[in-house]
Amino acid sequence: MNQIATLPALKQDIARMGVEFGKALPGHITADKFVRTAQTAIALTRNIDKVKNTGSLLAACTKAAADGLILDGREAALVIDYNGDVQYRPMMRGLLKLAYNSGVLKSLVVESVRMNDLFDYQPTRSGEPIIHKIDLKSDRGEVYAVYALAEFKDGGVIHDVMTVADVNRIRDRSDAWKAFVAKKIKSTPWATDWSEMARKTVFRRLSKYLPASSDREDRLQQAAERIDEDYTFDIDAETAPANTPAATAKKRGGAAAALKDVTPKQTAKPKPEPERTEDGEAYDGETGEIIDYDGPDQRPGDDI
């Protein structure tokens, strides 16, 4: 569809897809609830009147259904990109929900570390590599690191810690950030909500080491893969020689639960061809826009 779609037409398209959404949804989310929430989401998403491709809306909603997240502006949201296509974005709250729903975790912490926090990181300390204490009665200072720590019900522990420099090396490879710096787009979550983007970054790196042997665990992996898919999460990807062979992917499953004190390193993935603005500049249609969900329950950081 090459013309601007009307809001009533978009809502009707969503309603007609209810049965198909139901096939993808987990048992605890009904198709009716998903459709109603999606219809509300598109009504509240800024620039929804600029959608040119209704197929992209249905594809975005199908991805959300497959991940088991509802488009309520807290678990997941919609983004309208420069070309008038609809993109789906899982949020940190939705990712944490999927992680706990996987049934394999005893605890999960994804947090930023600030200058005045007590942060004791010893990767060789079995079972408790990170000790983090926060004094909420005083100014915590600036962020200097982020981390994710997961403890499995059967006793395994995995973690990842990233400095601000680590996170920014990843951010700087994003076409969206480059477009923002070049003033080709007005804003990006990397500029408005850096801390939450950093938490999503370290969570995605950790998620690669979570087991994926059931439908619930697969949903978590799928959703994590959708975080800023336009660039690799390997910190050192740009410095590796061009002829360096890719590392063999680690196999996920029951053995992952036995890992302790692991700092994951991801194999660089080929970057897809970026979209282009009218003047030919590179533009990321997946992450270059603000997630403009203005729902009544939106909170700071929920648009990440």
Short mmCIF file of C-alpha atoms in Angstrom, two decimals:
data_model
loop_
_atom_site.label_atom_id
_atom_site.label_comp_id
_atom_site.label_asym_id
_atom_site.label_seq_id
_atom_site.Cartn_x
_atom_site.Cartn_y
_atom_site.Cartn_z
CA MET A 1 0.00 0.00 0.00
CA ASN A 2 1.57 3.27 -1.15
CA GLN A 3 -0.92 5.79 0.17
CA ILE A 4 -1.42 7.08 3.69
CA ALA A 5 -3.65 4.73 5.68
CA THR A 6 -6.46 6.10 7.84
CA LEU A 7 -6.70 5.26 11.53
CA PRO A 8 -10.07 3.44 11.19
CA ALA A 9 -8.63 1.36 8.36
CA LEU A 10 -5.59 0.43 10.43
CA LYS A 11 -7.81 -0.64 13.34
CA GLN A 12 -9.90 -2.78 11.00
CA ASP A 13 -6.76 -4.43 9.64
CA ILE A 14 -5.71 -5.29 13.19
CA ALA A 15 -9.15 -6.72 14.00
CA ARG A 16 -9.13 -8.93 10.89
CA MET A 17 -5.81 -10.42 12.00
CA GLY A 18 -7.12 -11.46 15.42
CA VAL A 19 -7.23 -15.17 14.62
CA GLU A 20 -3.68 -15.16 13.27
CA PHE A 21 -2.40 -13.24 16.28
CA GLY A 22 -4.08 -15.82 18.50
CA LYS A 23 -2.06 -18.61 16.89
CA ALA A 24 1.18 -16.87 17.85
CA LEU A 25 0.24 -15.65 21.32
CA PRO A 26 1.06 -17.54 24.52
CA GLY A 27 -1.89 -19.04 26.38
CA HIS A 28 -2.15 -16.32 29.03
CA ILE A 29 -2.83 -13.56 26.46
CA THR A 30 -6.11 -13.77 24.56
CA ALA A 31 -6.38 -12.62 20.97
CA ASP A 32 -9.15 -10.17 21.95
CA LYS A 33 -6.95 -8.53 24.58
CA PHE A 34 -4.01 -8.29 22.18
CA VAL A 35 -6.18 -6.76 19.43
CA ARG A 36 -7.76 -4.20 21.78
CA THR A 37 -4.37 -3.17 23.12
CA ALA A 38 -2.87 -2.93 19.62
CA GLN A 39 -5.77 -0.79 18.44
CA THR A 40 -5.26 1.55 21.39
CA ALA A 41 -1.53 1.63 20.70
CA ILE A 42 -1.91 2.72 17.09
CA ALA A 43 -4.40 5.41 18.13
CA LEU A 44 -1.88 6.84 20.61
CA THR A 45 1.27 6.47 18.53
CA ARG A 46 2.43 9.77 17.11
CA ASN A 47 2.87 9.87 13.32
CA ILE A 48 0.54 6.88 12.88
CA ASP A 49 -1.21 9.01 10.25
CA LYS A 50 1.98 8.82 8.16
CA VAL A 51 1.89 5.02 7.78
CA LYS A 52 2.16 4.12 4.09
CA ASN A 53 2.58 0.35 4.39
CA THR A 54 -0.16 -1.37 6.38
CA GLY A 55 1.66 -4.66 5.88
CA SER A 56 4.44 -3.36 8.10
CA LEU A 57 1.90 -2.70 10.87
CA LEU A 58 0.59 -6.24 10.71
CA ALA A 59 4.13 -7.61 10.65
CA ALA A 60 5.08 -5.53 13.70
CA CYS A 61 2.03 -6.73 15.63
CA THR A 62 2.73 -10.33 14.64
CA LYS A 63 6.27 -10.04 16.03
CA ALA A 64 4.91 -8.70 19.31
CA ALA A 65 2.39 -11.57 19.50
CA ALA A 66 5.11 -14.13 18.77
CA ASP A 67 7.25 -12.67 21.56
CA GLY A 68 4.31 -12.72 23.97
CA LEU A 69 4.32 -8.96 24.61
CA ILE A 70 1.38 -6.60 24.39
CA LEU A 71 1.69 -3.18 22.79
CA ASP A 72 0.73 -1.16 25.86
CA GLY A 73 3.67 1.26 25.84
CA ARG A 74 5.27 -0.57 28.75
CA GLU A 75 5.97 -4.10 27.53
CA ALA A 76 6.32 -3.10 23.88
CA ALA A 77 5.54 -0.21 21.55
CA LEU A 78 5.34 0.81 17.92
CA VAL A 79 7.68 3.12 16.00
CA ILE A 80 6.86 4.88 12.73
CA ASP A 81 10.03 5.17 10.68
CA TYR A 82 11.12 7.69 8.07
CA ASN A 83 9.61 5.70 5.20
CA GLY A 84 6.19 5.38 6.79
CA ASP A 85 6.74 1.78 7.90
CA VAL A 86 5.78 0.51 11.35
CA GLN A 87 8.43 -1.05 13.55
CA TYR A 88 7.94 -3.02 16.77
CA ARG A 89 10.15 -2.47 19.80
CA PRO A 90 10.22 -4.55 23.00
CA MET A 91 10.87 -2.46 26.14
CA MET A 92 12.98 -3.24 29.17
CA ARG A 93 9.92 -4.10 31.26
CA GLY A 94 8.72 -6.56 28.64
CA LEU A 95 12.13 -8.19 28.38
CA LEU A 96 12.33 -8.64 32.14
CA LYS A 97 8.83 -10.14 32.12
CA LEU A 98 9.86 -12.68 29.50
CA ALA A 99 13.00 -13.51 31.42
CA TYR A 100 11.06 -14.32 34.58
CA ASN A 101 8.33 -16.13 32.64
CA SER A 102 10.97 -18.42 31.16
CA GLY A 103 10.82 -20.36 34.42
CA VAL A 104 14.58 -20.96 34.69
CA LEU A 105 15.64 -17.88 36.64
CA LYS A 106 15.77 -17.42 40.39
CA SER A 107 16.77 -13.76 40.09
CA LEU A 108 17.73 -11.22 37.47
CA VAL A 109 19.25 -7.76 37.94
CA VAL A 110 19.92 -5.28 35.12
CA GLU A 111 21.25 -2.07 36.64
CA SER A 112 23.45 0.98 36.10
CA VAL A 113 26.34 1.78 38.43
CA ARG A 114 27.00 5.35 39.54
CA MET A 115 30.08 7.01 40.98
CA ASN A 116 28.86 7.09 44.59
CA ASP A 117 27.50 3.55 44.65
CA LEU A 118 29.40 0.76 46.37
CA PHE A 119 30.28 -1.58 43.51
CA ASP A 120 32.49 -4.60 44.12
CA TYR A 121 33.14 -6.61 40.97
CA GLN A 122 35.30 -9.73 41.15
CA PRO A 123 34.70 -12.00 38.14
CA THR A 124 36.69 -14.82 39.77
CA ARG A 125 34.50 -14.86 42.88
CA SER A 126 32.33 -17.93 42.33
CA GLY A 127 28.62 -17.50 42.89
CA GLU A 128 28.73 -13.78 43.75
CA PRO A 129 30.81 -11.87 41.18
CA ILE A 130 28.96 -8.59 41.78
CA ILE A 131 28.06 -6.78 44.99
CA HIS A 132 26.19 -3.52 44.41
CA LYS A 133 24.91 -1.24 47.17
CA ILE A 134 23.00 1.99 46.56
CA ASP A 135 22.54 4.84 49.03
CA LEU A 136 19.31 6.54 48.00
CA LYS A 137 19.76 9.22 50.65
CA SER A 138 22.58 10.90 48.77
CA ASP A 139 23.42 11.90 45.21
CA ARG A 140 24.53 8.78 43.34
CA GLY A 141 26.63 10.66 40.77
CA GLU A 142 27.16 9.88 37.11
CA VAL A 143 26.82 6.44 35.53
CA TYR A 144 30.14 4.71 34.80
CA ALA A 145 29.05 1.11 34.18
CA VAL A 146 26.04 -1.14 33.61
CA TYR A 147 25.64 -4.83 34.37
CA ALA A 148 23.29 -7.78 34.10
CA LEU A 149 23.36 -10.66 36.57
CA ALA A 150 21.20 -13.78 36.33
CA GLU A 151 20.97 -16.62 38.84
CA PHE A 152 19.37 -19.87 37.73
CA LYS A 153 17.05 -21.93 39.87
CA ASP A 154 19.47 -24.83 39.68
CA GLY A 155 22.35 -22.73 40.98
CA GLY A 156 24.26 -21.36 37.97
CA VAL A 157 25.24 -17.69 37.69
CA ILE A 158 26.01 -15.67 34.57
CA HIS A 159 26.82 -11.99 34.31
CA ASP A 160 28.12 -9.23 32.07
CA VAL A 161 29.57 -5.83 33.00
CA MET A 162 30.10 -2.96 30.57
CA THR A 163 31.71 0.44 31.09
CA VAL A 164 30.28 3.63 29.61
CA ALA A 165 33.02 3.47 26.99
CA ASP A 166 31.98 -0.10 26.10
CA VAL A 167 28.36 0.96 25.66
CA ASN A 168 29.25 4.05 23.66
CA ARG A 169 31.42 2.07 21.25
CA ILE A 170 28.30 0.07 20.47
CA ARG A 171 26.11 3.18 20.32
CA ASP A 172 28.52 4.90 17.95
CA ARG A 173 28.13 2.14 15.35
CA SER A 174 24.39 2.71 15.19
CA ASP A 175 23.26 4.43 12.00
CA ALA A 176 20.59 6.11 14.09
CA TRP A 177 23.18 7.73 16.35
CA LYS A 178 25.25 8.80 13.34
CA ALA A 179 22.15 10.32 11.75
CA PHE A 180 21.34 12.14 14.99
CA VAL A 181 24.87 13.54 15.31
CA ALA A 182 24.67 14.67 11.69
CA LYS A 183 21.32 16.34 12.49
CA LYS A 184 19.52 14.18 9.93
CA ILE A 185 16.95 13.09 12.55
CA LYS A 186 15.60 15.08 15.46
CA SER A 187 16.17 12.58 18.23
CA THR A 188 17.05 9.02 19.19
CA PRO A 189 16.64 7.08 22.45
CA TRP A 190 20.43 7.02 22.67
CA ALA A 191 20.25 10.79 23.21
CA THR A 192 17.12 11.02 25.36
CA ASP A 193 17.38 7.86 27.50
CA TRP A 194 20.98 6.68 27.41
CA SER A 195 20.78 4.81 30.73
CA GLU A 196 17.85 2.66 29.63
CA MET A 197 19.44 1.96 26.25
CA ALA A 198 22.61 0.91 28.09
CA ARG A 199 20.60 -1.47 30.27
CA LYS A 200 19.01 -2.99 27.17
CA THR A 201 22.44 -3.36 25.61
CA VAL A 202 23.96 -5.30 28.49
CA PHE A 203 20.77 -7.37 28.85
CA ARG A 204 20.91 -8.41 25.22
CA ARG A 205 24.52 -9.51 25.58
CA LEU A 206 23.63 -11.57 28.65
CA SER A 207 20.51 -13.07 27.03
CA LYS A 208 22.68 -14.95 24.53
CA TYR A 209 23.79 -17.14 27.40
CA LEU A 210 20.34 -17.91 28.73
CA PRO A 211 18.98 -21.37 27.82
CA ALA A 212 16.51 -21.64 24.95
CA SER A 213 14.95 -25.08 25.16
CA SER A 214 11.25 -24.26 25.57
CA ASP A 215 8.67 -21.98 23.97
CA ARG A 216 8.89 -19.51 26.85
CA GLU A 217 12.67 -19.35 26.66
CA ASP A 218 12.52 -18.99 22.87
CA ARG A 219 10.22 -15.98 23.25
CA LEU A 220 12.84 -14.27 25.39
CA GLN A 221 15.56 -14.97 22.82
CA GLN A 222 13.37 -13.68 19.99
CA ALA A 223 12.55 -10.45 21.82
CA ALA A 224 16.17 -9.85 22.82
CA GLU A 225 17.23 -10.28 19.19
CA ARG A 226 14.95 -7.41 18.20
CA ILE A 227 16.88 -4.83 20.27
CA ASP A 228 18.57 -2.51 17.80
CA GLU A 229 19.17 -5.18 15.21
CA ASP A 230 21.12 -2.83 12.95
CA TYR A 231 24.46 -3.21 14.72
CA THR A 232 26.51 -5.86 16.45
CA PHE A 233 26.82 -6.02 20.22
CA ASP A 234 30.44 -7.17 20.04
CA ILE A 235 32.41 -4.32 21.58
CA ASP A 236 35.55 -5.01 19.55
CA ALA A 237 33.85 -5.75 16.24
CA GLU A 238 35.33 -2.78 14.40
CA THR A 239 38.91 -3.49 15.43
CA ALA A 240 38.93 -7.15 14.31
CA PRO A 241 40.80 -7.87 11.05
CA ALA A 242 38.51 -8.24 8.07
CA ASN A 243 39.76 -11.77 7.35
CA THR A 244 39.28 -13.03 10.90
CA PRO A 245 36.99 -16.11 10.80
CA ALA A 246 33.80 -15.82 12.83
CA ALA A 247 33.81 -17.65 16.13
CA THR A 248 31.63 -20.72 16.41
CA ALA A 249 28.34 -19.83 18.09
CA LYS A 250 27.92 -21.18 21.58
CA LYS A 251 25.24 -23.81 21.91
CA ARG A 252 22.37 -22.90 24.22
CA GLY A 253 20.55 -25.36 26.42
CA GLY A 254 20.73 -27.06 29.80
CA ALA A 255 24.49 -26.69 29.97
CA ALA A 256 24.16 -22.92 29.99
CA ALA A 257 22.57 -23.08 33.41
CA ALA A 258 25.77 -24.50 34.85
CA LEU A 259 27.92 -21.60 33.66
CA LYS A 260 29.41 -19.40 36.35
CA ASP A 261 31.18 -16.06 36.13
CA VAL A 262 30.98 -15.76 32.38
CA THR A 263 31.52 -12.49 30.52
CA PRO A 264 29.84 -13.13 27.15
CA LYS A 265 31.46 -12.09 23.89
CA GLN A 266 29.26 -12.04 20.82
CA THR A 267 30.23 -12.76 17.25
CA ALA A 268 29.78 -9.73 15.01
CA LYS A 269 26.81 -9.99 12.69
CA PRO A 270 26.73 -8.43 9.21
CA LYS A 271 25.02 -5.04 9.32
CA PRO A 272 22.03 -4.78 6.97
CA GLU A 273 22.04 -2.10 4.32
CA PRO A 274 20.75 1.11 5.98
CA GLU A 275 17.80 3.03 4.65
CA ARG A 276 18.47 6.33 2.92
CA THR A 277 17.07 9.83 3.29
CA GLU A 278 16.02 11.75 0.22
CA ASP A 279 19.46 13.32 -0.05
CA GLY A 280 21.16 9.92 0.09
CA GLU A 281 22.39 9.97 3.68
CA ALA A 282 22.32 6.70 5.67
CA TYR A 283 19.29 6.47 7.96
CA ASP A 284 18.27 3.69 10.32
CA GLY A 285 14.58 3.00 10.04
CA GLU A 286 14.69 0.59 12.99
CA THR A 287 16.26 2.66 15.73
CA GLY A 288 16.46 6.23 14.48
CA GLU A 289 13.15 7.41 15.79
CA ILE A 290 11.78 8.23 19.19
CA ILE A 291 9.22 5.65 20.34
CA ASP A 292 6.38 8.12 20.45
CA TYR A 293 3.94 6.30 22.67
CA ASP A 294 2.05 8.80 24.75
CA GLY A 295 -0.24 6.45 26.61
CA PRO A 296 -1.74 7.41 29.98
CA ASP A 297 0.47 4.95 31.90
CA GLN A 298 3.78 5.85 30.29
CA ARG A 299 6.66 6.38 32.69
CA PRO A 300 10.19 7.71 32.24
CA GLY A 301 12.24 5.13 30.39
CA ASP A 302 9.20 3.21 29.12
CA ASP A 303 9.80 4.45 25.59
CA ILE A 304 12.95 2.35 25.37
#
